[in-house]
Coordinates of C-alpha atoms in Angstrom, one line a residue:
Chain N
M259 CA 81.2 113.9 158.2
S260 CA 81.8 113.7 161.9
V261 CA 83.5 111.0 163.8
A262 CA 82.9 109.8 167.4
Q263 CA 83.6 106.8 169.6
A264 CA 81.1 104.1 168.8
G265 CA 78.7 103.0 171.5
Q266 CA 78.5 99.7 173.4
A267 CA 79.7 96.5 171.8
P268 CA 77.2 95.2 169.2
A269 CA 75.9 91.7 168.7
V270 CA 77.5 91.7 165.3
P271 CA 81.2 92.7 165.2
Y272 CA 82.0 96.0 163.6
P273 CA 83.3 95.9 160.1
R274 CA 86.8 97.2 159.4
L275 CA 86.3 100.1 157.1
H276 CA 88.2 103.2 156.1
I277 CA 85.5 105.8 155.6
V278 CA 86.8 108.3 153.1
A279 CA 83.7 110.5 152.8
M280 CA 80.2 110.5 154.2
G281 CA 77.5 113.1 153.5
M282 CA 73.7 113.6 153.2
H283 CA 72.1 116.2 150.9
A284 CA 68.5 117.1 150.0
D285 CA 67.7 118.0 146.4
R286 CA 65.4 120.9 147.5
R287 CA 65.4 123.3 150.4
R288 CA 61.7 124.2 150.3
V289 CA 58.8 122.1 149.3
A290 CA 55.0 122.4 149.5
P291 CA 53.0 120.0 151.7
H292 CA 52.9 116.5 150.2
D293 CA 55.5 117.3 147.6
R294 CA 58.1 114.7 147.0
F295 CA 61.8 115.4 147.3
T296 CA 64.9 113.2 147.5
V297 CA 67.7 112.9 150.1
T298 CA 70.9 111.3 149.0
I299 CA 73.3 109.7 151.5
D300 CA 76.8 109.1 150.0
V301 CA 79.5 107.1 151.6
V302 CA 82.9 106.4 150.1
V303 CA 85.1 103.6 151.6
S304 CA 88.6 102.6 150.7
E305 CA 87.6 98.9 150.6
K306 CA 86.1 97.0 147.8
R307 CA 82.5 96.0 149.0
D308 CA 79.2 95.4 147.4
R309 CA 76.9 96.0 150.4
L310 CA 76.8 98.6 153.2
D311 CA 74.2 97.2 155.6
E312 CA 75.8 98.9 158.5
L313 CA 74.5 102.3 157.4
V314 CA 71.8 103.4 159.9
L315 CA 69.3 106.0 158.8
G316 CA 68.2 108.8 161.2
N317 CA 64.7 109.8 162.1
F318 CA 62.3 111.4 159.7
D319 CA 60.1 114.2 161.2
D320 CA 57.3 115.6 159.1
C321 CA 58.0 113.5 156.1
T322 CA 57.6 109.9 155.1
I323 CA 59.7 107.5 153.0
V324 CA 58.0 106.5 149.8
G325 CA 61.1 105.1 148.0
D326 CA 64.6 103.8 148.8
E327 CA 67.1 103.0 146.1
R328 CA 70.6 101.8 146.8
R329 CA 73.5 101.9 144.4
H330 CA 77.2 101.2 144.6
T331 CA 80.1 101.8 142.3
A332 CA 83.6 100.5 142.3
L333 CA 86.0 103.4 142.2
P334 CA 89.2 103.4 140.1
T335 CA 91.2 104.0 143.3
G336 CA 90.1 100.6 144.6
G337 CA 87.4 101.9 146.9
T338 CA 83.6 101.8 146.7
Q339 CA 81.1 104.6 146.5
F340 CA 77.6 103.9 148.0
L341 CA 74.6 106.0 147.3
E342 CA 71.3 105.6 149.1
V343 CA 68.6 107.8 147.4
L344 CA 65.5 108.2 149.6
T345 CA 62.4 109.6 148.1
L346 CA 60.4 111.4 150.8
E347 CA 56.9 113.0 150.9
A348 CA 56.7 116.2 152.9
G349 CA 54.0 116.4 155.6
S350 CA 52.3 119.6 156.9
P351 CA 53.8 123.1 156.8
G352 CA 56.8 123.4 159.1
T353 CA 60.2 121.8 158.9
A354 CA 60.9 118.3 157.6
M355 CA 63.8 117.1 159.6
I356 CA 66.0 114.1 158.7
T357 CA 68.4 113.5 161.5
A358 CA 72.0 112.3 161.0
A359 CA 72.7 108.9 159.4
H360 CA 75.5 107.0 161.0
L361 CA 77.8 104.1 160.5
D362 CA 79.9 102.3 163.1
A363 CA 83.1 100.8 161.9
I364 CA 86.6 100.0 163.0
D365 CA 89.1 102.3 161.4
P366 CA 92.1 100.2 160.3
K367 CA 94.4 103.1 161.1
V368 CA 93.0 103.6 164.7
G369 CA 92.1 100.0 165.5
H370 CA 89.0 100.7 167.5
P371 CA 85.4 101.3 166.6
L372 CA 84.3 104.8 165.6
R373 CA 80.9 106.3 164.7
Y374 CA 80.8 108.2 161.5
S375 CA 77.8 110.5 161.1
T376 CA 76.5 112.8 158.5
D377 CA 75.1 116.2 159.2
P378 CA 71.3 116.4 159.6
V379 CA 69.2 117.8 156.8
S380 CA 66.2 120.0 157.1
V381 CA 63.7 121.0 154.4
Q382 CA 61.2 123.8 154.8
V383 CA 57.6 122.8 154.1
I384 CA 55.8 125.9 153.1
A385 CA 52.1 126.1 152.7
A386 CA 50.7 127.2 149.3
A387 CA 49.1 130.7 149.1
P388 CA 45.8 130.7 150.9
I389 CA 42.7 130.6 148.6
D390 CA 39.7 132.7 149.5
S391 CA 36.9 130.6 150.6
T392 CA 33.3 131.7 150.1
Y393 CA 32.7 131.1 153.7
V394 CA 34.6 133.4 155.9
S395 CA 33.5 134.0 159.4
W396 CA 32.7 137.6 160.5
S397 CA 35.3 137.5 163.2
A398 CA 38.0 136.4 160.6
R399 CA 36.9 139.2 158.2
L400 CA 37.1 141.8 161.0
G401 CA 40.5 140.6 161.9
R402 CA 41.6 140.9 158.3
Y403 CA 40.1 144.4 157.9
A404 CA 42.0 145.4 161.1
R405 CA 45.3 144.1 159.7
W406 CA 44.7 146.0 156.5
F407 CA 43.8 149.1 158.4
T408 CA 47.0 148.9 160.4
V409 CA 49.1 148.4 157.3
I410 CA 47.6 151.4 155.5
V411 CA 47.9 153.7 158.5
G412 CA 51.5 152.6 159.1
A413 CA 52.3 153.3 155.4
L414 CA 50.7 156.8 155.5
A415 CA 52.6 157.6 158.7
F416 CA 55.9 156.4 157.2
A417 CA 55.3 158.5 154.1
A418 CA 54.5 161.6 156.2
F419 CA 57.6 161.1 158.2
G420 CA 59.7 160.8 155.0
I421 CA 58.2 164.0 153.5
A422 CA 58.9 165.9 156.8
V423 CA 62.5 164.8 156.8
A424 CA 62.9 165.8 153.1
L425 CA 61.5 169.3 153.7
R426 CA 63.8 169.8 156.7
R427 CA 66.8 168.8 154.6
R428 CA 65.9 171.2 151.8
A429 CA 65.4 174.0 154.3
R430 CA 68.9 173.5 155.8
P431 CA 72.1 174.1 153.8
R432 CA 73.7 170.7 153.1
P433 CA 77.1 170.2 154.4
E434 CA 79.6 169.1 151.8
A435 CA 80.3 165.4 151.8
P436 CA 83.9 164.6 152.9
P437 CA 86.1 163.6 150.0
V438 CA 86.4 159.9 149.4
I439 CA 90.1 159.0 150.1
A440 CA 90.1 155.4 149.1
Q441 CA 87.7 152.6 148.8
A442 CA 88.3 149.8 151.2
P443 CA 89.6 146.8 149.4
A444 CA 87.1 144.0 149.0
V445 CA 88.1 141.2 151.3
P446 CA 86.6 137.9 150.2
L447 CA 84.6 136.3 152.9
P448 CA 85.6 132.8 153.9
A449 CA 83.4 130.3 152.4
P450 CA 80.9 128.6 154.6
P451 CA 82.2 125.3 155.9
N452 CA 79.5 123.5 154.0
A453 CA 80.8 124.7 150.6
L454 CA 84.2 123.1 151.3
A455 CA 82.6 120.0 152.7
L456 CA 80.4 119.7 149.6
A457 CA 83.4 120.2 147.3
F458 CA 85.3 117.6 149.3
D459 CA 82.4 115.1 149.1
A460 CA 82.2 115.7 145.3
F461 CA 86.0 115.1 144.9
S462 CA 85.9 112.1 147.1
L463 CA 83.0 110.6 145.0
A464 CA 84.5 111.4 141.6
R465 CA 88.1 112.4 141.4
D466 CA 88.3 114.3 138.2
E467 CA 89.7 117.7 137.0
R468 CA 86.4 119.5 137.6
T469 CA 85.9 118.3 141.2
L470 CA 89.6 118.8 142.0
L471 CA 89.6 122.4 140.8
A472 CA 86.4 123.1 142.6
L473 CA 87.9 121.7 145.8
R474 CA 91.1 123.7 145.3
A475 CA 89.0 126.9 144.8
Q476 CA 87.1 126.2 148.0
L477 CA 90.4 125.7 149.9
F478 CA 91.6 129.1 148.5
A479 CA 88.3 130.7 149.6
E480 CA 88.8 129.1 153.0
A481 CA 92.2 130.8 153.2
G482 CA 90.5 134.1 152.3
V483 CA 91.9 134.6 148.8
P484 CA 89.8 135.1 145.7
A485 CA 89.8 133.0 142.6
G486 CA 92.8 133.8 140.4
A487 CA 95.2 134.1 143.3
T488 CA 98.2 131.7 143.6
L489 CA 99.3 129.3 146.3
S490 CA 101.7 131.7 147.8
D491 CA 98.9 134.2 148.3
A492 CA 96.8 131.5 150.0
L493 CA 99.6 130.3 152.2
A494 CA 100.3 133.8 153.3
R495 CA 96.7 134.2 154.5
A496 CA 96.6 130.7 156.1
A497 CA 99.8 131.2 158.1
M498 CA 98.4 129.9 161.4
R499 CA 96.3 127.0 160.0
R500 CA 98.7 124.1 159.5
S501 CA 96.2 121.6 158.2
L502 CA 94.8 124.1 155.7
R503 CA 98.3 124.8 154.5
V504 CA 99.0 121.1 154.0
A505 CA 95.7 120.7 152.1
L506 CA 96.6 123.8 149.9
V507 CA 100.0 122.3 149.0
E508 CA 98.6 118.9 148.2
A509 CA 95.8 120.5 146.0
E510 CA 98.6 122.3 144.0
A511 CA 100.4 119.0 143.4
A512 CA 97.1 117.2 142.5
A513 CA 96.2 120.1 140.1
F514 CA 99.5 120.7 138.3
G515 CA 101.6 117.6 139.0
P516 CA 102.4 115.0 136.4
G517 CA 99.8 112.2 135.9
A518 CA 101.6 109.6 138.0
A519 CA 102.0 111.8 141.0
R520 CA 98.4 113.1 140.9
V521 CA 96.8 110.0 142.3
K522 CA 99.2 110.1 145.2
A523 CA 98.7 113.8 145.7
G524 CA 94.9 113.2 145.5
D525 CA 95.1 110.7 148.3
A526 CA 97.2 113.1 150.4
L527 CA 94.7 115.9 149.6
V528 CA 91.8 113.8 150.9
A529 CA 93.6 113.0 154.1
A530 CA 94.6 116.7 154.5
V531 CA 91.1 118.0 154.0
E532 CA 89.7 115.3 156.3
A533 CA 92.1 116.5 159.0
Y534 CA 91.1 120.1 158.4
L535 CA 87.4 119.3 158.6
A536 CA 87.7 116.9 161.5
P537 CA 86.5 117.9 164.9
G538 CA 89.3 119.8 166.5
G539 CA 90.8 120.6 163.1
D540 CA 91.5 124.1 161.9
G541 CA 88.3 124.1 159.8
R542 CA 86.0 123.4 162.8
Chain I
M215 CA 125.0 115.0 143.2
T216 CA 125.1 118.8 143.6
H217 CA 121.8 120.8 143.4
P218 CA 121.7 124.3 141.9
R219 CA 120.6 125.5 145.4
A220 CA 124.2 125.0 146.4
V221 CA 125.3 127.6 143.8
V222 CA 122.7 130.1 145.2
S223 CA 124.0 129.5 148.7
A224 CA 127.6 130.0 147.5
L225 CA 126.8 133.2 145.7
A226 CA 125.0 134.5 148.8
E227 CA 128.3 134.1 150.7
T228 CA 130.0 136.6 148.4
I229 CA 127.2 139.0 147.5
V230 CA 125.4 140.8 150.3
G231 CA 121.6 141.0 149.6
Q232 CA 120.5 140.9 146.0
T233 CA 118.8 137.6 146.8
E234 CA 116.4 137.7 143.9
T235 CA 119.2 138.7 141.5
V236 CA 121.3 135.8 142.6
E237 CA 118.5 133.3 142.3
A238 CA 117.5 134.7 138.8
L239 CA 121.1 134.3 137.6
V240 CA 121.1 130.6 138.7
L241 CA 117.7 130.1 137.1
A242 CA 118.9 131.6 133.8
L243 CA 121.9 129.3 134.0
V244 CA 119.7 126.2 134.6
A245 CA 117.3 127.3 131.8
G246 CA 120.3 127.8 129.5
G247 CA 119.5 131.4 128.6
H248 CA 121.2 134.8 128.6
V249 CA 120.5 137.6 131.0
L250 CA 120.4 141.4 130.8
L251 CA 121.3 143.1 134.0
E252 CA 120.4 146.7 134.6
G253 CA 121.5 148.6 137.6
A254 CA 123.4 151.6 138.9
P255 CA 127.2 151.3 139.0
G256 CA 128.5 149.6 142.1
V257 CA 125.6 147.3 142.9
A258 CA 127.6 144.1 142.4
K259 CA 126.6 143.3 138.8
T260 CA 130.2 142.2 137.8
L261 CA 130.9 140.5 141.1
A262 CA 127.7 138.4 140.8
C263 CA 128.8 137.2 137.3
R264 CA 132.3 136.4 138.5
A265 CA 131.0 134.6 141.5
L266 CA 128.6 132.6 139.4
A267 CA 131.5 131.4 137.1
A268 CA 133.6 130.6 140.1
A269 CA 130.8 128.6 141.8
I270 CA 130.4 126.3 138.8
G271 CA 134.1 126.0 138.1
G272 CA 133.6 127.5 134.6
S273 CA 135.7 129.9 132.6
F274 CA 134.9 133.6 132.8
K275 CA 135.6 136.4 130.4
R276 CA 134.7 140.1 130.6
I277 CA 134.2 142.3 127.6
Q278 CA 134.0 146.0 128.2
F279 CA 131.9 147.4 125.3
T280 CA 133.1 150.7 123.9
P281 CA 132.2 152.7 120.8
D282 CA 135.4 151.6 119.0
L283 CA 135.1 147.9 119.7
L284 CA 135.2 145.6 116.6
P285 CA 133.4 142.3 116.1
S286 CA 136.8 140.5 115.9
D287 CA 137.6 141.9 119.4
I288 CA 134.8 139.6 120.7
V289 CA 134.7 136.6 118.4
G290 CA 138.5 136.4 117.5
T291 CA 140.5 136.6 114.4
R292 CA 143.1 134.9 112.2
I293 CA 146.7 135.9 112.6
Y294 CA 149.6 135.2 110.2
D295 CA 152.3 133.2 111.9
Q296 CA 155.6 134.1 110.4
R297 CA 157.4 131.1 111.7
S298 CA 155.0 128.5 110.3
G299 CA 154.0 130.7 107.4
E300 CA 150.3 129.9 108.1
F301 CA 147.3 131.7 109.5
A302 CA 146.4 130.7 113.1
T303 CA 143.0 131.2 114.7
V304 CA 143.0 133.3 117.9
R305 CA 139.7 132.8 119.8
G306 CA 138.1 135.9 121.3
P307 CA 136.8 136.3 124.8
I308 CA 133.3 135.0 123.8
F309 CA 134.8 131.5 124.1
A310 CA 134.0 131.1 127.8
N311 CA 131.3 129.5 129.9
I312 CA 130.2 132.8 131.5
V313 CA 130.7 135.9 129.4
L314 CA 130.1 139.3 130.9
A315 CA 129.3 141.9 128.3
D316 CA 129.7 145.0 130.3
E317 CA 127.7 148.0 129.1
I318 CA 126.5 146.3 126.0
N319 CA 124.7 149.4 124.8
R320 CA 128.0 151.4 124.4
A321 CA 129.1 149.4 121.3
P322 CA 127.7 150.0 117.8
A323 CA 125.2 147.7 116.2
K324 CA 127.6 145.5 114.3
V325 CA 129.4 144.6 117.5
Q326 CA 126.2 143.9 119.3
S327 CA 125.1 141.8 116.4
A328 CA 128.3 139.7 116.5
L329 CA 127.6 138.9 120.2
L330 CA 123.9 138.3 119.8
E331 CA 124.5 135.9 116.8
G332 CA 126.9 133.9 119.0
M333 CA 124.3 133.9 121.8
Q334 CA 121.8 132.4 119.4
E335 CA 124.0 129.9 117.6
H336 CA 126.4 129.0 120.5
R337 CA 129.2 129.1 117.9
A338 CA 131.2 131.6 115.9
T339 CA 132.8 131.6 112.5
I340 CA 136.4 132.8 112.3
G341 CA 137.7 132.7 108.8
P342 CA 137.0 129.3 107.3
E343 CA 136.4 127.7 110.7
S344 CA 133.1 127.4 112.6
L345 CA 133.9 126.9 116.2
A346 CA 131.5 125.9 119.0
F347 CA 131.5 127.7 122.3
P348 CA 132.1 125.7 125.5
E349 CA 128.9 124.5 127.2
P350 CA 127.3 125.7 129.3
F351 CA 127.5 129.1 127.6
T352 CA 125.7 132.1 129.2
V353 CA 126.1 135.7 128.4
L354 CA 125.3 138.2 131.2
A355 CA 125.1 141.7 129.6
T356 CA 124.9 144.8 131.8
M357 CA 123.3 148.1 131.0
N358 CA 123.6 151.3 133.0
P359 CA 120.3 153.1 133.2
F360 CA 122.1 156.5 133.6
D361 CA 124.7 158.1 131.3
G362 CA 122.5 157.7 128.2
D363 CA 124.8 159.9 126.0
G364 CA 126.9 158.0 123.5
T365 CA 124.9 154.7 123.8
Y366 CA 123.3 152.6 121.1
A367 CA 120.0 151.3 122.1
L368 CA 119.6 147.5 121.5
P369 CA 117.2 146.8 118.7
F370 CA 113.9 145.1 119.7
A371 CA 114.8 141.8 117.9
Q372 CA 118.1 141.6 119.8
L373 CA 116.6 142.3 123.2
D374 CA 114.2 139.5 122.5
R375 CA 117.1 137.0 122.6
F376 CA 117.7 137.6 126.3
L377 CA 115.8 135.2 128.4
A378 CA 115.3 137.7 131.2
K379 CA 116.1 141.1 132.3
I380 CA 117.0 141.6 136.0
V381 CA 116.9 145.1 137.5
L382 CA 119.2 145.5 140.5
G383 CA 118.3 148.0 143.1
H384 CA 120.4 149.6 145.8
P385 CA 121.0 147.5 148.9
S386 CA 119.0 148.2 152.1
R387 CA 120.7 150.1 154.9
D388 CA 121.5 146.9 156.8
E389 CA 122.9 145.3 153.7
E390 CA 125.0 148.4 153.0
R391 CA 126.4 148.2 156.5
A392 CA 127.3 144.6 156.0
I393 CA 129.0 145.4 152.7
V394 CA 131.2 148.0 154.4
D395 CA 132.0 145.7 157.3
R396 CA 132.9 142.8 155.0
Y397 CA 134.7 144.5 152.1
A398 CA 136.1 147.8 153.4
A399 CA 139.4 146.1 154.4
H400 CA 139.8 143.7 151.6
D401 CA 138.4 142.8 148.2
P402 CA 135.6 140.2 147.9
V403 CA 137.0 136.7 147.8
L404 CA 135.3 134.5 145.2
V405 CA 133.8 131.3 146.4
S406 CA 135.4 128.0 145.3
A407 CA 133.5 125.8 143.0
V408 CA 130.6 124.0 144.5
A409 CA 129.5 122.4 141.3
T410 CA 131.0 121.2 138.0
L411 CA 130.2 122.1 134.4
D412 CA 128.8 118.5 134.1
D413 CA 126.4 119.3 136.9
V414 CA 125.2 122.4 135.1
R415 CA 124.7 120.4 131.9
R416 CA 122.7 117.8 133.8
W417 CA 120.6 120.5 135.5
Q418 CA 119.8 122.0 132.1
T419 CA 118.7 118.6 130.8
E420 CA 116.7 117.6 133.8
S421 CA 114.9 121.0 134.1
R422 CA 113.6 120.6 130.6
G423 CA 111.9 117.5 131.8
V424 CA 109.9 119.3 134.5
F425 CA 106.2 118.8 133.9
L426 CA 104.2 121.8 132.6
D427 CA 100.5 121.3 132.8
D428 CA 98.2 122.5 130.0
K429 CA 96.6 125.0 132.4
I430 CA 100.0 126.5 133.2
R431 CA 100.9 126.6 129.5
D432 CA 97.6 128.5 128.8
Y433 CA 98.4 130.8 131.7
I434 CA 101.7 131.7 130.2
I435 CA 100.2 132.3 126.8
D436 CA 97.4 134.4 128.3
I437 CA 100.1 136.6 130.0
V438 CA 102.1 137.0 126.8
R439 CA 99.1 137.8 124.7
A440 CA 97.8 140.3 127.3
S441 CA 101.1 142.2 126.8
R442 CA 100.0 142.8 123.2
D443 CA 96.6 144.0 124.2
T444 CA 97.6 146.7 126.7
R445 CA 96.8 150.4 126.2
D446 CA 100.3 151.8 126.9
V447 CA 102.2 149.1 125.0
V448 CA 103.0 149.6 121.3
H449 CA 104.8 146.2 120.7
G450 CA 103.9 143.3 123.0
A451 CA 106.0 140.3 123.7
S452 CA 106.8 137.7 121.0
P453 CA 106.1 133.9 121.2
R454 CA 109.8 133.6 122.2
A455 CA 108.7 135.3 125.5
A456 CA 106.3 132.4 126.1
L457 CA 109.1 129.9 125.5
A458 CA 111.4 131.9 127.8
L459 CA 108.7 132.1 130.6
A460 CA 108.1 128.3 130.3
A461 CA 111.8 127.5 130.5
L462 CA 112.4 129.8 133.4
S463 CA 109.4 128.5 135.3
R464 CA 110.6 124.9 134.8
A465 CA 114.0 126.0 136.1
R466 CA 112.4 127.6 139.2
A467 CA 110.4 124.4 139.9
Y468 CA 113.6 122.4 139.5
L469 CA 115.5 124.7 141.8
E470 CA 112.8 124.2 144.4
G471 CA 112.9 120.5 144.0
R472 CA 109.5 120.2 142.4
A473 CA 108.7 118.0 139.4
F474 CA 106.0 120.3 138.1
V475 CA 105.5 124.0 137.4
T476 CA 103.0 126.0 139.5
P477 CA 101.2 129.3 138.8
D478 CA 103.5 130.9 141.4
D479 CA 106.6 130.1 139.2
V480 CA 105.0 131.8 136.2
R481 CA 103.7 134.8 138.1
S482 CA 107.0 135.5 139.9
L483 CA 109.1 135.3 136.7
A484 CA 106.8 137.0 134.2
P485 CA 108.0 140.5 134.9
C486 CA 111.7 139.7 134.2
V487 CA 110.7 137.9 131.0
L488 CA 108.4 140.7 129.8
R489 CA 110.0 144.0 130.9
H490 CA 112.7 144.2 128.1
R491 CA 110.4 142.8 125.4
L492 CA 107.8 145.5 125.5
T493 CA 107.9 148.9 123.6
F494 CA 105.9 151.5 125.5
D495 CA 103.8 154.3 124.0
Y496 CA 105.6 157.7 124.0
R497 CA 102.9 159.0 126.5
V498 CA 104.4 156.7 129.2
A499 CA 107.8 158.6 129.0
A500 CA 106.1 161.9 128.4
T501 CA 104.0 161.6 131.5
D502 CA 106.7 160.0 133.7
G503 CA 104.8 156.7 133.6
D504 CA 106.3 153.7 135.2
P505 CA 106.9 150.9 132.7
E506 CA 107.5 148.4 135.6
A507 CA 104.1 149.1 136.9
I508 CA 102.6 148.5 133.5
V509 CA 104.4 145.1 133.3
T510 CA 103.2 144.2 136.8
G511 CA 99.7 145.3 135.9
I512 CA 99.7 143.0 132.9
V513 CA 100.7 140.0 135.0
A514 CA 98.2 140.9 137.7
R515 CA 95.4 141.2 135.2
I516 CA 95.5 137.6 134.3
P517 CA 93.9 135.3 136.9
A518 CA 96.1 132.3 137.8
P519 CA 94.6 128.9 137.1

């Protein structure tokens, strides 16, 4: 979710909403032309509402909307989760692009209108394997023969080069390989920002043990420590990233604290991860 | 209301370095357990125990274990009073809040048993009387890793009764310089009491209420069970080790002002709970293996939740 200043004043006043989470995801990354796929836009607000008419969809390139279903659920924390499930039909081979959906609202904490946007979603539309037609023009056939010829000649040249290299190596005495002193320790790569954002969205939508532990694991990965490490390991690696450190500490309280304190820690965790992922935060 | 952190700070004023030891002593006090201290002579084992007793305003007794020590020298005895014509009970040095059992492995098994029975029951029987020890009651027993001649190894079952074993190393160069600067001219001055015995009893009650999540409980059990399934270990830790690790982890969380235990609490304390409870294969000694590395390896093998 990204946040920016809202545009010019609207005819209808902006609603006062605290947007907790906002995301857009496709159920498939690749589809065939004219295949159907779904894109889900999820928005979590702190307020109790039954409609979210302010949500503005983006543009749809190389795909058309064939279905639009809206749902909302009251969350135990007092907020509301809105889901808009779009069924889309892919167009011709290329990239089906769904640009960012957005929502203009006045954040009660800030007091002025802000624009909350999702990330855009793209789906590759890949043509099915070509089927041989009975009619192929001579020029097309020649072109195909020429490509085959190039491939075969290239493969033969590569094989000949390989054989020549192997013969040279056999002829020469092989120098002894230097002894292996130590294997470099495997350093876990930081998780892509999307993985954390997805885990965060999942936790925002349904706060349960599973989504909490998944989010905590992503925060650990973000700090650069593997699963099975402890908070002190993660904090040691995240020394310079204050908002990540705050999120890690809150995740610990939410995961291992007593029941009554978990809800509060969960709220603090959401705020901390939001701050981390916000533009200008340590996570961006 | 005083916090146990005040005791840690007070001890740090007297003892140079040994930060982990000082904290572990306070943790054991809060958890209501007994501690085995192992270290070379002169690394402030006795001073740490004295300072701990002084910081909580408790009574302190030191028993130097020797091969000719008798159980009555520890527990006490009944003496005939000629004037009254009756037997009077004389309580032994075990009746104190902090008892330092110096070189516990120098006394024979019957004396060790008398002490360890008292550690378990928190009371002793002298003649017809069963007398309770003052609370809090903590035994700090020391063992010298050198001078093995003429010692009696503590049986496995008795070692299990110690909540933790702390190994004291030599101070760093800077710490040693500070020791010389501070104590070359005069003896260490014990701190005045920063807490009361009532405070300690309250800490013990409150630390038992620190929340332990099921995931942490399972982590503790996994570590203890892993000690029984390790190649170089003949006898792994008992279920009492799991209880000890849970109690110490709660005490650490309490010391740090948390209402819940974290995996860090467990991981940092597991070695001192396990190291005296494991019996290692003869090959470890034969090949100059490092038991401490095996213990650390067991803890590292179990992923934290």
